[in-house]
Amino acid sequence: MSTRGLRPPPRVVVIGAGVVGCSLADELTARGWTDVTVLEQGPLPAPGGSTSHAPGLVFRTSPSRTLTAFARYTVEKFTSLTWDGAPCFQRVGGLELATTPERLADLHRRAGYAASWGVPGEIVDAARCKELWPLLDESVVLGGFHTPGDGLARAVPACRAQLDRATARGARFLDRHTVTGIERQDGRVTGVVTDRGTFPADHVVSAAGFWGPVVGRMAGVGVPLQPLAHQYARTGPLPELSGATEEASKPILRFQDRDLYFREHGDRLGVGSYAHRPLPVDPFAVPGYDESRARHMDMPSSYPFTPQDWAPSWEDCRRLMPALRDSDVETGFNGVFSFTPDGMPVLGESRDLRGFWLAEAVWVTHSAGVAKAVAEWMVDGRPSLDVHECDLTRFEEAQRSPAYVRDRGAQQFTEVYDVIHPLQPMERPRPLRVSPFHARQRELGAYFLEGGGWERPHWYEGNAGLAPDQRLPDRDAWSARHWSPIAAAEARVTRERVALYDMTPLRRLEVTGPGALAFLDRMTSNNLRKKPGAVTYTLLLDETGGIRSDLTVARLAPDRFQVGANSPADLDHLLRHAPDDLHIRDITSGTCCVGVWGPLARDLVQPLTPDDFSHEAFGYFRARETYIGHVPVTAMRLSYVGELGWELYTTADLGLRLWDTLWEAGRDLGVIAAGRSAFNSLRLEKGYRAWGTDMTAEDNPFEAGVGFAVRMDKADFVGRAALARAGEPGRRLTPLLLDDPAAVVLGKEPVHVDGAPAGYVTSASYGYTLGRCVAYAWLPAGLAAGTGVHVEYFGEKVPATVAEEPLFDPRMTRIRR
């Protein structure tokens, strides 16, 4: 319990009594925040939102470790709950089918995710699928992924059970209260206005589901989610299920090759389909509970069934299950639920309106896990699980337009069961954000992928002539997607000559003011009290010592700093803590950056600048403002590829001139443009971490191998006390080299030590200089270099060996010359 002394608990108003709102009230009151009021516009216990019609299928395994953790907690909690003598979760298991070789391969990959995240499961053959689901036509099934611990969440009973527990601790639940406004004062929320009175509040949580944008508008907070309708139907009674004594006994079933899922309802089957056209719903036009009943809708979230959308799916159902050929749909509806542009929930507190929280775009599968994380966040100041993938601040401004949210939300719906490669970009809207070098990159045949709305070159077809002499092992079809052997050539030229890298999408912040040094030094882990011209790699930690982000801080003047950051969340975090006389602004969109790296980098830039770029005059991790030709630049001697070079920053209007100046001057040196694929290979050979992939807020610097960026002897900084108390790490981010020069893994694969899963891969890429695939993995501490392990890739155990780092140029002679 976190309530201290005799101080009364904060007043919390939760908007929405669906499964998220009820779970949150239970989690908050269990932590001592008992002054909780849950407001609901409809009648309890089934007020008409998505919870009221949810079919309740819980498949825990996801490519996202965070979503899997949410789902695992939901299963654990709901299994412990009962309502009216019945359990709130039925562990009937889960079964995902493959009817194509591509899907079977995908199920092997999903089994790898499950092993990485601690979910028991196994790949089974067609005969076992038939045994688990006798209605299947075994001849069309190639295999399946069976997860015995998955099953059915009974969402409305789970709400009732948690409502009762929260009420017993002091919470109150008020139905038939329609929220009409959010009150505020001095940037903080102060209350919620309803059609039946106003409720004072210190914290307000919007858990309104697809009404989230409506509540958000009242608070002046954007909620980037798009409601869409999704078809669900029930068959008539099936003779094969006659005599059923339970609601369900067979595993919940996915037929993802046709965008279908199935569950039992006694002697009937329920079938859900994502195979139809997207059916967007305007959240501001959804009728209230009573109005929906007047329109002959079961509830606001249940739109009329559209048979024309259902017909193709019904034929697919009949082919999979011959027993359905003599049956028909008895009832059906189009149920409304929420999608975000990236398919993840939207969680956290708004900086613009302090005390206003979002817990939106959450499915029943993840509901209790999300509620626990948000409750921890509110009570303790941080969730125990890393939630950066769900943070409401993660979207760029360009990703928040209604058109973008609508288009990406619809595509998330369409692709919900698709086989998605980890590098595969969304199709539209593209291009959205381009660097000033985009025209030249297109001329060079750039192959663009996307991140944060930015078009990012991964390699250049113009470099294809450099590739024929590259001796590379053949790749399997999966690892060959969004990859080209040209990346190897670009990596080699970077090691041997010089290459230009577009680093524009990396976030840049400007911090100015008389207190800038003191503020940044307190907020980060390394020593920033250096003279102007110094550049420092440092960490943003939370109070527990977890790594919120890593930063590169350049002191350009006594009171002016340029900060290289990772995401919008970094800017949000700094702004939350900044004193009033400090100015922090995001300068990314108005600037650009070229990385000039390779042993000939100095030969390229020195003739173009009036300043001395020798090692003695311009050392490593130093910065200066100078000129490249006619272009004013901020030059920083940094290298994330392990080679000599500089990052050159200028304003966006001069970016093309900078690129052309460097390109023309580099012709005689054999300069090329190189992409992110080569960059990732080179940075892993040097062991450079990528925040959000290799390390997160769940990891401290000493576990993650970035303890060199922590100065425990400097004045107090955020996270210092926690690090001082930390014992020896029980796990470490560990470098691996795959033994077979032809083997490749991509990330998130389980790593087996002594025959059992012991961790998982974070980043991986073929190291073209080393001639082996490099993988970093979270593994138990103490594994000595030379220890043999196995990485599971599509069900195959690939031998690998723990390596010493850095793997390449351990004495840093190539960078410091």
PDB file of C-alpha atoms in Angstrom, residues 149 151 308-309 360 363 481 612 719:
ATOM      1  CA  GLY A 149      -2.908 -21.795 -20.893  1.00  0.00           C
ATOM      2  CA  GLY A 151      -8.732 -19.468 -23.108  1.00  0.00           C
ATOM      3  CA  GLN A 308     -22.904  -9.014 -47.817  1.00  0.00           C
ATOM      4  CA  ASP A 309     -19.652  -8.632 -45.886  1.00  0.00           C
ATOM      5  CA  GLU A 360      -7.567   3.596 -24.115  1.00  0.00           C
ATOM      6  CA  TRP A 363      -8.728  -5.148 -25.613  1.00  0.00           C
ATOM      7  CA  ARG A 481      12.737  -9.711 -47.025  1.00  0.00           C
ATOM      8  CA  ASP A 612      41.296  22.167 -38.232  1.00  0.00           C
ATOM      9  CA  GLY A 719      18.060   7.257 -10.258  1.00  0.00           C
TER      10      GLY A 719
END
